Amino acid sequence: MKSKILLKSEGIKTMLLMLAFFMIQSCYSLKSAVIPPELNSFFVAEFDIRASNALPTLPQTFSDALRNKILNESRLVQSDIDPDISFSGEIMTYRISSVAPERGATSAFNRLEIAVNVKLENTKTEDQSWTKRFSFFENYDRNTNINDIQDELIDTIVAQLVEDIYNASFTSW
């Protein structure tokens, strides 16, 4: 009797383990760039600044990050002469605001938010062209001087924006 219960218990454990394995496997997926074979070249124009308080170096930082992402993670070559796909846009928002208010109307954190409008032009398949807005933010302690951490925050935000733009451009879901 005891051996039957033990076998039943082991069988249940095995089934639960297999079920957990299949559930985890079904939740995990690899995203991969899907670049049509007719696309061979790209161009990233330097983004314009529309946000009045953005750092003057931000357009160069952003454009370089997007350019490097495409160069390093796709087979496309950079070309400013008749590219198959091109990116242009504007930095629309560069905002520092207070978040997470505490009692007495003070905030625990400040937030740096950057938003960009991106235009992708696909000269080979025009219906694949689009214009989209992307934004991301990072919070930081209100007692920290923004000048001390601004470069680090910008790097983090730009990296996420570039990842989002790359995924919107080249990743099949």
Coordinates of C-alpha atoms in Angstrom, one line a residue, residues 20-92:
A20 CA 6.3 23.5 -15.2
F21 CA 9.0 22.8 -17.8
F22 CA 6.5 23.1 -20.7
M23 CA 4.9 26.3 -19.3
I24 CA 8.3 27.9 -18.9
Q25 CA 9.3 26.9 -22.4
S26 CA 6.1 28.3 -23.9
C27 CA 6.7 31.6 -22.2
Y28 CA 10.2 32.0 -23.5
S29 CA 10.8 33.1 -27.0
L30 CA 13.7 34.5 -29.0
K31 CA 13.0 37.6 -31.0
S32 CA 15.0 37.9 -34.2
A33 CA 15.5 40.5 -36.8
V34 CA 13.5 39.8 -39.9
I35 CA 15.1 41.9 -42.6
P36 CA 13.7 41.2 -46.1
P37 CA 16.4 40.1 -48.6
E38 CA 15.8 43.1 -50.8
L39 CA 17.0 45.5 -48.1
N40 CA 20.8 45.9 -48.1
S41 CA 21.5 49.5 -46.9
F42 CA 20.3 52.0 -44.3
F43 CA 20.9 55.6 -43.4
V44 CA 20.3 57.4 -40.1
A45 CA 19.9 61.1 -40.4
E46 CA 20.9 63.3 -37.4
F47 CA 17.7 63.8 -35.4
D48 CA 16.5 67.4 -34.9
I49 CA 15.7 69.0 -31.5
R50 CA 12.2 70.2 -30.9
A51 CA 12.5 70.0 -27.1
S52 CA 13.7 73.4 -25.9
N53 CA 15.7 72.2 -22.9
A54 CA 17.4 69.2 -24.4
L55 CA 21.2 69.0 -24.4
P56 CA 22.7 70.1 -27.7
T57 CA 24.6 66.9 -27.9
L58 CA 21.5 64.7 -27.6
P59 CA 20.7 64.4 -31.3
Q60 CA 24.3 63.2 -32.1
T61 CA 24.2 60.8 -29.2
F62 CA 20.8 59.4 -30.2
S63 CA 21.6 59.1 -34.0
D64 CA 25.0 57.4 -33.3
A65 CA 23.3 54.9 -30.9
L66 CA 20.7 54.0 -33.5
R67 CA 23.3 53.8 -36.3
N68 CA 25.5 51.5 -34.2
K69 CA 22.6 49.3 -33.1
I70 CA 21.7 48.6 -36.8
L71 CA 25.4 48.2 -37.8
N72 CA 26.1 45.7 -35.0
E73 CA 22.9 43.7 -35.0
S74 CA 21.9 43.5 -38.7
R75 CA 23.4 42.6 -42.0
L76 CA 22.6 46.1 -43.4
V77 CA 25.4 48.4 -44.5
Q78 CA 25.4 52.1 -43.9
S79 CA 24.9 54.3 -47.0
D80 CA 23.9 57.9 -47.4
I81 CA 23.5 57.4 -51.2
D82 CA 20.1 56.0 -52.1
P83 CA 19.6 53.7 -49.0
D84 CA 17.0 51.1 -49.0
I85 CA 15.7 52.1 -45.6
S86 CA 16.3 55.4 -43.7
F87 CA 15.5 56.8 -40.3
S88 CA 14.9 60.4 -39.5
G89 CA 13.1 62.2 -36.7
E90 CA 12.9 64.7 -33.9
I91 CA 13.6 64.8 -30.2
M92 CA 10.2 66.1 -29.0

